[in-house]
Amino acid sequence: MKTVIVGGVAGGATAAARLRRLDERMEIVLIERGAYISFANCGLPYYVGGDIPDREDLLLQTPEDFYARYRVDVRVLEEAVDIDPKAKTLRIRRLRDGSEYTERYDKLLLSPGARPNVPPIPGAQAQNVFTLRTVPDALAIREYVIEKGCRSAAVIGGGFIGLEMAENLARLGLEVTIIEAASQIAPSLDEDVACEAASYLRSLGVKIFTSAAVEDIGALGADVVILSVGIRPESELAARAGLKLTDRGLILTDEAMRTSDPDIYAAGDAVAVRHAVSGALTHIPLAGPANKQARVAADNICGIPSRYKGALGTSVLKLFDMTVAATGLTERALKGTGIPYDKVFLWSTSHAGYY
């Protein structure tokens, strides 16, 4: 049997490794549009800030390592352009020269991930404006900040990536301003917790503006600008193949991670996830769920019944010397769903009192 995987990192690379462990004879092909198939995406802000000094430390597996260890045919800088579900073929474009070829599959796993939103506002395409998703993004930001001698930074968006970038740019000595359109930073946190985090950041000199929309990036006057205003699933390939999507463009799967085509599976940031508390379909673009979904998909491709039953959306954020974590639904989200809830405030030590 031949399985083709589109996309690497948490979803695709995990699935490839799991498939090989389950089946030593399967032909496995992994197609990756970028130059890296497995890297520490959570570590990217910390390379920018210098906590991770060597770019090689970001790379978990190279194509050569992956073939030597798992005998997976990894093809980087190649993009899956179209799927023909009836013929069970992929049309693939080599990005180095633009040439194309067709690849047959028995089973197909889509793990295309998600891309950063770039709002249609003046200045969004300027040379000093960056998004952060891949290793080349992190390299480009750090190189620009150092070579240009940047002294000020504006981070548009106060989600986890934006906050981590704010910390690391501040560690480089830049004066950092966070601009968030919502009424609080870190929307996955309850408002009272987010206020504690914002107060702490302000005490360290980071400026924060909430309920504020940027109308012209150039007017900010910052030496470097980080756009961190959310992501959108890269589900266009699935849509062209006629696979079922949600209204938000997320790929629909069953608990086996099988799409509306019985021979096509999907995992990762482009997939709709059932929330373990509310039961509603939602978007939880985190590495943990992507890894689990990939293993479930690989199990079922190999004929092993396995089910993915949803996620809580557990996340942890480090801000200088403060650590903030959340799981489940916030109070605001619970109100929106109509689920009865209660709340309690606790102040306690984080370890044994005698330590």
mmCIF file of C-alpha atoms in Angstrom:
data_model
loop_
_atom_site.group_PDB
_atom_site.id
_atom_site.type_symbol
_atom_site.label_atom_id
_atom_site.label_comp_id
_atom_site.label_asym_id
_atom_site.label_seq_id
_atom_site.Cartn_x
_atom_site.Cartn_y
_atom_site.Cartn_z
ATOM 1 C CA MET A 1 0.000 0.000 0.000
ATOM 2 C CA LYS A 2 1.118 3.545 -0.747
ATOM 3 C CA THR A 3 0.297 6.505 1.498
ATOM 4 C CA VAL A 4 1.026 10.078 0.458
ATOM 5 C CA ILE A 5 1.156 12.805 3.114
ATOM 6 C CA VAL A 6 0.781 16.492 2.248
ATOM 7 C CA GLY A 7 2.514 18.693 4.825
ATOM 8 C CA GLY A 8 5.052 17.979 7.545
ATOM 9 C CA VAL A 9 5.655 19.300 11.079
ATOM 10 C CA ALA A 10 3.355 18.135 13.916
ATOM 11 C CA GLY A 11 0.697 16.480 11.767
ATOM 12 C CA GLY A 12 2.407 15.065 8.706
ATOM 13 C CA ALA A 13 5.763 14.089 10.193
ATOM 14 C CA THR A 14 4.103 12.412 13.181
ATOM 15 C CA ALA A 15 1.794 10.448 10.887
ATOM 16 C CA ALA A 16 4.705 9.310 8.716
ATOM 17 C CA ALA A 17 6.656 8.029 11.726
ATOM 18 C CA ARG A 18 3.601 6.248 13.118
ATOM 19 C CA LEU A 19 2.798 4.629 9.759
ATOM 20 C CA ARG A 20 6.313 3.229 9.514
ATOM 21 C CA ARG A 21 6.166 1.813 13.037
ATOM 22 C CA LEU A 22 2.901 0.068 12.171
ATOM 23 C CA ASP A 23 3.831 -1.143 8.701
ATOM 24 C CA GLU A 24 7.408 -1.851 7.635
ATOM 25 C CA ARG A 25 6.451 -2.505 4.008
ATOM 26 C CA MET A 26 4.227 0.502 3.273
ATOM 27 C CA GLU A 27 5.427 3.006 0.693
ATOM 28 C CA ILE A 28 5.268 6.431 2.355
ATOM 29 C CA VAL A 29 5.760 9.734 0.512
ATOM 30 C CA LEU A 30 5.755 13.084 2.326
ATOM 31 C CA ILE A 31 5.284 16.257 0.262
ATOM 32 C CA GLU A 32 6.299 19.533 1.931
ATOM 33 C CA ARG A 33 6.035 22.957 0.316
ATOM 34 C CA GLY A 34 8.683 24.467 2.592
ATOM 35 C CA ALA A 35 12.328 23.570 3.091
ATOM 36 C CA TYR A 36 11.819 21.978 6.523
ATOM 37 C CA ILE A 37 9.630 18.989 7.387
ATOM 38 C CA SER A 38 9.944 18.963 11.168
ATOM 39 C CA PHE A 39 10.887 21.945 13.278
ATOM 40 C CA ALA A 40 10.188 23.394 16.714
ATOM 41 C CA ASN A 41 7.544 25.948 15.761
ATOM 42 C CA CYS A 42 6.901 26.785 19.427
ATOM 43 C CA GLY A 43 10.573 27.734 19.690
ATOM 44 C CA LEU A 44 10.593 30.258 16.826
ATOM 45 C CA PRO A 45 10.048 33.382 18.989
ATOM 46 C CA TYR A 46 12.878 32.269 21.264
ATOM 47 C CA TYR A 47 15.294 32.062 18.348
ATOM 48 C CA VAL A 48 14.349 35.660 17.487
ATOM 49 C CA GLY A 49 15.069 36.696 21.082
ATOM 50 C CA GLY A 50 18.344 34.780 21.283
ATOM 51 C CA ASP A 51 17.366 32.200 23.909
ATOM 52 C CA ILE A 52 17.907 29.595 21.190
ATOM 53 C CA PRO A 53 21.239 30.744 19.713
ATOM 54 C CA ASP A 54 21.700 28.137 16.978
ATOM 55 C CA ARG A 55 19.157 27.849 14.175
ATOM 56 C CA GLU A 56 20.024 24.166 13.844
ATOM 57 C CA ASP A 57 18.469 23.586 17.277
ATOM 58 C CA LEU A 58 15.078 24.424 15.734
ATOM 59 C CA LEU A 59 15.291 21.509 13.307
ATOM 60 C CA LEU A 60 13.955 18.232 14.713
ATOM 61 C CA GLN A 61 14.363 16.064 11.600
ATOM 62 C CA THR A 62 15.949 16.692 8.204
ATOM 63 C CA PRO A 63 14.731 14.825 5.095
ATOM 64 C CA GLU A 64 17.917 12.757 5.192
ATOM 65 C CA ASP A 65 17.428 11.876 8.882
ATOM 66 C CA PHE A 66 13.820 10.976 8.245
ATOM 67 C CA TYR A 67 14.685 8.630 5.397
ATOM 68 C CA ALA A 68 17.511 6.993 7.331
ATOM 69 C CA ARG A 69 15.341 6.391 10.372
ATOM 70 C CA TYR A 70 11.891 5.735 8.882
ATOM 71 C CA ARG A 71 12.506 5.075 5.169
ATOM 72 C CA VAL A 72 10.053 7.825 4.224
ATOM 73 C CA ASP A 73 10.439 9.460 0.803
ATOM 74 C CA VAL A 74 10.503 13.140 1.804
ATOM 75 C CA ARG A 75 10.212 15.743 -0.962
ATOM 76 C CA VAL A 76 10.698 19.327 0.193
ATOM 77 C CA LEU A 77 10.026 22.472 -1.848
ATOM 78 C CA GLU A 78 7.226 20.631 -3.623
ATOM 79 C CA GLU A 79 3.576 21.681 -3.510
ATOM 80 C CA ALA A 80 0.458 19.569 -3.951
ATOM 81 C CA VAL A 81 -1.614 21.529 -6.459
ATOM 82 C CA ASP A 82 -4.660 19.329 -7.124
ATOM 83 C CA ILE A 83 -6.229 16.050 -6.032
ATOM 84 C CA ASP A 84 -8.167 13.723 -8.329
ATOM 85 C CA PRO A 85 -10.086 11.560 -5.822
ATOM 86 C CA LYS A 86 -11.529 9.287 -8.515
ATOM 87 C CA ALA A 87 -8.150 8.506 -10.067
ATOM 88 C CA LYS A 88 -6.495 8.684 -6.606
ATOM 89 C CA THR A 89 -3.715 10.917 -7.883
ATOM 90 C CA LEU A 90 -2.026 14.144 -6.819
ATOM 91 C CA ARG A 91 -0.665 16.815 -9.126
ATOM 92 C CA ILE A 92 2.553 18.128 -7.579
ATOM 93 C CA ARG A 93 4.609 21.182 -8.545
ATOM 94 C CA ARG A 94 8.366 21.373 -7.955
ATOM 95 C CA LEU A 95 8.934 24.883 -6.612
ATOM 96 C CA ARG A 96 12.580 24.916 -7.657
ATOM 97 C CA ASP A 97 11.755 24.974 -11.383
ATOM 98 C CA GLY A 98 7.954 25.017 -11.700
ATOM 99 C CA SER A 99 7.751 21.583 -13.318
ATOM 100 C CA GLU A 100 4.872 19.268 -12.401
ATOM 101 C CA TYR A 101 4.251 15.549 -12.084
ATOM 102 C CA THR A 102 1.520 13.163 -10.937
ATOM 103 C CA GLU A 103 1.730 10.907 -7.881
ATOM 104 C CA ARG A 104 -0.598 7.974 -7.250
ATOM 105 C CA TYR A 105 -1.851 7.053 -3.776
ATOM 106 C CA ASP A 106 -3.903 4.386 -2.039
ATOM 107 C CA LYS A 107 -4.420 6.537 1.033
ATOM 108 C CA LEU A 108 -3.884 10.271 1.326
ATOM 109 C CA LEU A 109 -3.330 12.310 4.504
ATOM 110 C CA LEU A 110 -3.697 16.092 4.381
ATOM 111 C CA SER A 111 -1.796 18.125 6.956
ATOM 112 C CA PRO A 112 -1.508 21.552 5.278
ATOM 113 C CA GLY A 113 -1.655 23.603 8.477
ATOM 114 C CA ALA A 114 -2.723 27.236 8.624
ATOM 115 C CA ARG A 115 -1.245 30.530 7.475
ATOM 116 C CA PRO A 116 -1.131 33.890 9.261
ATOM 117 C CA ASN A 117 -3.792 36.444 8.454
ATOM 118 C CA VAL A 118 -2.497 39.575 6.746
ATOM 119 C CA PRO A 119 -5.123 42.319 7.098
ATOM 120 C CA PRO A 120 -5.813 44.517 4.056
ATOM 121 C CA ILE A 121 -4.574 47.743 5.633
ATOM 122 C CA PRO A 122 -2.040 50.266 4.331
ATOM 123 C CA GLY A 123 1.539 49.288 5.078
ATOM 124 C CA ALA A 124 0.918 45.570 5.580
ATOM 125 C CA GLN A 125 3.307 44.688 2.748
ATOM 126 C CA ALA A 126 6.139 46.978 3.876
ATOM 127 C CA GLN A 127 9.681 45.643 4.221
ATOM 128 C CA ASN A 128 9.681 45.971 8.012
ATOM 129 C CA VAL A 129 6.414 44.016 8.505
ATOM 130 C CA PHE A 130 6.628 40.303 9.306
ATOM 131 C CA THR A 131 4.492 37.311 10.212
ATOM 132 C CA LEU A 132 5.825 34.276 12.065
ATOM 133 C CA ARG A 133 5.017 30.741 10.984
ATOM 134 C CA THR A 134 8.150 29.002 9.699
ATOM 135 C CA VAL A 135 11.892 28.812 10.311
ATOM 136 C CA PRO A 136 12.657 31.245 7.431
ATOM 137 C CA ASP A 137 10.234 33.733 9.040
ATOM 138 C CA ALA A 138 12.156 33.594 12.329
ATOM 139 C CA LEU A 139 15.506 33.907 10.554
ATOM 140 C CA ALA A 140 14.268 36.911 8.582
ATOM 141 C CA ILE A 141 12.921 38.739 11.654
ATOM 142 C CA ARG A 142 16.085 38.287 13.706
ATOM 143 C CA GLU A 143 18.319 39.253 10.793
ATOM 144 C CA TYR A 144 16.281 42.394 10.075
ATOM 145 C CA VAL A 145 16.175 43.528 13.707
ATOM 146 C CA ILE A 146 19.943 43.106 14.148
ATOM 147 C CA GLU A 147 21.101 44.407 10.757
ATOM 148 C CA LYS A 148 18.818 47.466 10.857
ATOM 149 C CA GLY A 149 19.567 48.199 14.501
ATOM 150 C CA CYS A 150 15.867 48.331 15.339
ATOM 151 C CA ARG A 151 14.966 50.155 18.538
ATOM 152 C CA SER A 152 11.171 49.935 18.524
ATOM 153 C CA ALA A 153 8.644 47.241 17.665
ATOM 154 C CA ALA A 154 4.882 47.135 17.266
ATOM 155 C CA VAL A 155 3.137 43.798 17.717
ATOM 156 C CA ILE A 156 -0.321 43.838 16.158
ATOM 157 C CA GLY A 157 -2.352 41.181 17.921
ATOM 158 C CA GLY A 158 -2.120 40.061 21.530
ATOM 159 C CA GLY A 159 -2.547 36.322 21.111
ATOM 160 C CA PHE A 160 0.041 33.835 22.316
ATOM 161 C CA ILE A 161 2.407 34.275 19.356
ATOM 162 C CA GLY A 162 2.164 38.056 19.590
ATOM 163 C CA LEU A 163 2.880 38.008 23.328
ATOM 164 C CA GLU A 164 5.836 35.658 22.943
ATOM 165 C CA MET A 165 7.241 37.881 20.206
ATOM 166 C CA ALA A 166 6.732 40.942 22.410
ATOM 167 C CA GLU A 167 8.760 39.323 25.182
ATOM 168 C CA ASN A 168 11.591 38.276 22.896
ATOM 169 C CA LEU A 169 11.829 41.609 21.098
ATOM 170 C CA ALA A 170 11.926 43.340 24.489
ATOM 171 C CA ARG A 171 14.748 40.990 25.530
ATOM 172 C CA LEU A 172 16.664 42.238 22.490
ATOM 173 C CA GLY A 173 16.375 45.742 23.930
ATOM 174 C CA LEU A 174 13.553 47.058 21.744
ATOM 175 C CA GLU A 175 10.769 49.299 23.020
ATOM 176 C CA VAL A 176 7.687 47.149 22.416
ATOM 177 C CA THR A 177 4.051 48.107 21.942
ATOM 178 C CA ILE A 178 1.219 45.562 21.708
ATOM 179 C CA ILE A 179 -1.957 46.607 19.886
ATOM 180 C CA GLU A 180 -4.993 44.342 20.339
ATOM 181 C CA ALA A 181 -8.408 44.875 18.771
ATOM 182 C CA ALA A 182 -10.227 42.920 21.488
ATOM 183 C CA SER A 183 -10.866 44.202 24.997
ATOM 184 C CA GLN A 184 -8.075 42.020 26.439
ATOM 185 C CA ILE A 185 -4.841 40.321 25.432
ATOM 186 C CA ALA A 186 -4.728 36.520 25.176
ATOM 187 C CA PRO A 187 -8.391 35.812 24.337
ATOM 188 C CA SER A 188 -7.986 32.145 25.332
ATOM 189 C CA LEU A 189 -7.526 33.307 28.950
ATOM 190 C CA ASP A 190 -10.254 34.480 31.281
ATOM 191 C CA GLU A 191 -10.378 38.254 31.493
ATOM 192 C CA ASP A 192 -9.192 38.442 35.109
ATOM 193 C CA VAL A 193 -6.138 36.292 34.317
ATOM 194 C CA ALA A 194 -5.403 38.285 31.155
ATOM 195 C CA CYS A 195 -5.511 41.512 33.192
ATOM 196 C CA GLU A 196 -2.900 40.110 35.581
ATOM 197 C CA ALA A 197 -0.664 39.257 32.622
ATOM 198 C CA ALA A 198 -1.155 42.686 31.059
ATOM 199 C CA SER A 199 -0.351 44.450 34.333
ATOM 200 C CA TYR A 200 2.830 42.408 34.669
ATOM 201 C CA LEU A 201 3.939 43.204 31.107
ATOM 202 C CA ARG A 202 3.314 46.913 31.654
ATOM 203 C CA SER A 203 5.452 46.783 34.812
ATOM 204 C CA LEU A 204 8.313 45.607 32.601
ATOM 205 C CA GLY A 205 7.915 48.484 30.171
ATOM 206 C CA VAL A 206 5.806 46.827 27.466
ATOM 207 C CA LYS A 207 3.060 49.157 26.253
ATOM 208 C CA ILE A 208 -0.365 47.598 25.666
ATOM 209 C CA PHE A 209 -3.357 49.090 23.888
ATOM 210 C CA THR A 210 -6.582 47.064 23.827
ATOM 211 C CA SER A 211 -9.837 47.756 21.953
ATOM 212 C CA ALA A 212 -7.593 49.425 19.378
ATOM 213 C CA ALA A 213 -7.599 48.863 15.618
ATOM 214 C CA VAL A 214 -4.653 49.733 13.361
ATOM 215 C CA GLU A 215 -5.737 51.701 10.302
ATOM 216 C CA ASP A 216 -2.281 52.390 8.824
ATOM 217 C CA ILE A 217 0.808 50.408 9.829
ATOM 218 C CA GLY A 218 3.147 53.111 8.595
ATOM 219 C CA ALA A 219 1.588 55.571 11.017
ATOM 220 C CA LEU A 220 2.790 53.503 13.958
ATOM 221 C CA GLY A 221 6.363 54.663 13.390
ATOM 222 C CA ALA A 222 7.873 51.395 14.628
ATOM 223 C CA ASP A 223 11.179 50.113 13.271
ATOM 224 C CA VAL A 224 9.788 46.570 12.977
ATOM 225 C CA VAL A 225 6.185 45.326 12.997
ATOM 226 C CA ILE A 226 4.934 41.810 13.781
ATOM 227 C CA LEU A 227 1.505 40.855 12.439
ATOM 228 C CA SER A 228 -0.127 38.324 14.744
ATOM 229 C CA VAL A 229 -3.831 38.707 14.046
ATOM 230 C CA GLY A 230 -4.885 35.100 13.827
ATOM 231 C CA ILE A 231 -4.587 32.339 11.258
ATOM 232 C CA ARG A 232 -6.711 30.727 8.583
ATOM 233 C CA PRO A 233 -6.681 27.066 7.542
ATOM 234 C CA GLU A 234 -4.898 26.180 4.320
ATOM 235 C CA SER A 235 -7.803 24.108 3.064
ATOM 236 C CA GLU A 236 -7.928 25.250 -0.562
ATOM 237 C CA LEU A 237 -6.509 21.934 -1.811
ATOM 238 C CA ALA A 238 -9.229 20.047 0.071
ATOM 239 C CA ALA A 239 -11.894 22.385 -1.270
ATOM 240 C CA ARG A 240 -10.783 21.866 -4.878
ATOM 241 C CA ALA A 241 -10.995 18.113 -4.301
ATOM 242 C CA GLY A 242 -14.614 18.484 -3.224
ATOM 243 C CA LEU A 243 -14.047 17.524 0.415
ATOM 244 C CA LYS A 244 -16.563 18.831 2.939
ATOM 245 C CA LEU A 245 -15.541 21.939 4.899
ATOM 246 C CA THR A 246 -17.124 24.024 7.639
ATOM 247 C CA ASP A 247 -18.286 27.596 7.044
ATOM 248 C CA ARG A 248 -14.894 28.740 8.378
ATOM 249 C CA GLY A 249 -13.034 26.615 5.825
ATOM 250 C CA LEU A 250 -11.969 23.859 8.228
ATOM 251 C CA ILE A 251 -11.776 20.300 6.889
ATOM 252 C CA LEU A 252 -14.499 18.054 8.312
ATOM 253 C CA THR A 253 -13.478 14.588 9.497
ATOM 254 C CA ASP A 254 -15.016 11.793 11.530
ATOM 255 C CA GLU A 255 -13.444 10.416 14.729
ATOM 256 C CA ALA A 256 -11.111 8.288 12.602
ATOM 257 C CA MET A 257 -9.793 11.543 11.017
ATOM 258 C CA ARG A 258 -11.336 10.402 7.710
ATOM 259 C CA THR A 259 -12.693 13.160 5.468
ATOM 260 C CA SER A 260 -15.802 12.944 3.298
ATOM 261 C CA ASP A 261 -13.669 10.826 0.927
ATOM 262 C CA PRO A 262 -13.046 7.406 2.542
ATOM 263 C CA ASP A 263 -9.451 7.245 1.268
ATOM 264 C CA ILE A 264 -8.447 10.761 2.335
ATOM 265 C CA TYR A 265 -7.608 11.655 5.937
ATOM 266 C CA ALA A 266 -6.722 15.003 7.511
ATOM 267 C CA ALA A 267 -5.002 16.228 10.673
ATOM 268 C CA GLY A 268 -3.614 19.396 12.190
ATOM 269 C CA ASP A 269 -4.416 23.084 12.056
ATOM 270 C CA ALA A 270 -6.687 22.851 8.991
ATOM 271 C CA VAL A 271 -9.108 20.414 10.666
ATOM 272 C CA ALA A 272 -12.314 21.109 12.599
ATOM 273 C CA VAL A 273 -12.057 19.767 16.156
ATOM 274 C CA ARG A 274 -14.882 18.861 18.508
ATOM 275 C CA HIS A 275 -14.426 20.684 21.805
ATOM 276 C CA ALA A 276 -14.468 18.276 24.732
ATOM 277 C CA VAL A 277 -16.509 20.637 26.936
ATOM 278 C CA SER A 278 -19.074 22.192 24.602
ATOM 279 C CA GLY A 279 -19.213 19.434 21.992
ATOM 280 C CA ALA A 280 -19.161 22.103 19.274
ATOM 281 C CA LEU A 281 -16.896 22.039 16.239
ATOM 282 C CA THR A 282 -14.131 24.579 16.658
ATOM 283 C CA HIS A 283 -10.557 25.442 15.664
ATOM 284 C CA ILE A 284 -7.766 24.423 18.058
ATOM 285 C CA PRO A 285 -4.485 25.007 16.161
ATOM 286 C CA LEU A 286 -2.065 23.479 18.649
ATOM 287 C CA ALA A 287 0.704 20.895 18.271
ATOM 288 C CA GLY A 288 -0.735 18.519 20.879
ATOM 289 C CA PRO A 289 -4.044 17.909 19.100
ATOM 290 C CA ALA A 290 -2.245 17.738 15.727
ATOM 291 C CA ASN A 291 0.070 14.987 17.013
ATOM 292 C CA LYS A 292 -2.823 12.964 18.403
ATOM 293 C CA GLN A 293 -4.908 13.369 15.252
ATOM 294 C CA ALA A 294 -1.964 12.249 13.129
ATOM 295 C CA ARG A 295 -1.496 9.083 15.167
ATOM 296 C CA VAL A 296 -5.235 8.312 15.003
ATOM 297 C CA ALA A 297 -5.227 8.780 11.225
ATOM 298 C CA ALA A 298 -2.158 6.530 10.847
ATOM 299 C CA ASP A 299 -3.776 3.828 12.983
ATOM 300 C CA ASN A 300 -6.901 3.782 10.833
ATOM 301 C CA ILE A 301 -4.938 3.834 7.571
ATOM 302 C CA CYS A 302 -3.252 0.667 8.845
ATOM 303 C CA GLY A 303 -6.575 -0.915 9.770
ATOM 304 C CA ILE A 304 -6.317 -0.350 13.521
ATOM 305 C CA PRO A 305 -9.576 1.130 14.891
ATOM 306 C CA SER A 306 -8.702 4.362 16.696
ATOM 307 C CA ARG A 307 -10.810 7.402 17.561
ATOM 308 C CA TYR A 308 -10.034 11.062 18.197
ATOM 309 C CA LYS A 309 -12.640 12.322 20.645
ATOM 310 C CA GLY A 310 -11.826 16.016 20.724
ATOM 311 C CA ALA A 311 -9.670 18.463 22.647
ATOM 312 C CA LEU A 312 -9.794 20.806 25.619
ATOM 313 C CA GLY A 313 -7.494 23.377 24.038
ATOM 314 C CA THR A 314 -4.915 23.291 26.842
ATOM 315 C CA SER A 315 -2.253 25.966 26.412
ATOM 316 C CA VAL A 316 0.651 27.416 28.400
ATOM 317 C CA LEU A 317 2.248 30.826 27.928
ATOM 318 C CA LYS A 318 5.533 32.144 29.362
ATOM 319 C CA LEU A 319 5.899 35.901 29.780
ATOM 320 C CA PHE A 320 9.345 36.701 31.138
ATOM 321 C CA ASP A 321 9.159 35.164 34.656
ATOM 322 C CA MET A 322 5.389 34.651 34.635
ATOM 323 C CA THR A 323 3.737 31.455 33.413
ATOM 324 C CA VAL A 324 0.039 31.416 32.508
ATOM 325 C CA ALA A 325 -1.964 28.325 31.546
ATOM 326 C CA ALA A 326 -5.544 27.577 30.554
ATOM 327 C CA THR A 327 -7.675 24.617 29.633
ATOM 328 C CA GLY A 328 -11.295 24.138 28.622
ATOM 329 C CA LEU A 329 -13.580 27.098 27.992
ATOM 330 C CA THR A 330 -13.309 30.634 29.361
ATOM 331 C CA GLU A 331 -16.151 32.253 31.267
ATOM 332 C CA ARG A 332 -16.998 34.334 28.202
ATOM 333 C CA ALA A 333 -17.177 31.218 26.024
ATOM 334 C CA LEU A 334 -19.329 29.405 28.590
ATOM 335 C CA LYS A 335 -21.783 32.294 28.608
ATOM 336 C CA GLY A 336 -21.960 32.094 24.827
ATOM 337 C CA THR A 337 -22.766 28.394 24.861
ATOM 338 C CA GLY A 338 -25.325 28.609 27.646
ATOM 339 C CA ILE A 339 -23.554 25.931 29.696
ATOM 340 C CA PRO A 340 -24.186 26.394 33.445
ATOM 341 C CA TYR A 341 -21.004 27.158 35.363
ATOM 342 C CA ASP A 342 -19.648 28.514 38.612
ATOM 343 C CA LYS A 343 -16.337 30.144 39.364
ATOM 344 C CA VAL A 344 -13.882 30.393 42.232
ATOM 345 C CA PHE A 345 -10.790 32.539 42.800
ATOM 346 C CA LEU A 346 -7.797 30.938 44.527
ATOM 347 C CA TRP A 347 -4.455 32.374 45.594
ATOM 348 C CA SER A 348 -1.960 29.679 46.474
ATOM 349 C CA THR A 349 1.690 28.690 46.257
ATOM 350 C CA SER A 350 2.894 26.962 43.103
ATOM 351 C CA HIS A 351 4.944 24.387 45.019
ATOM 352 C CA ALA A 352 5.407 23.070 48.556
ATOM 353 C CA GLY A 353 5.500 25.870 51.110
ATOM 354 C CA TYR A 354 8.771 24.714 52.712
ATOM 355 C CA TYR A 355 10.680 24.860 49.392
#
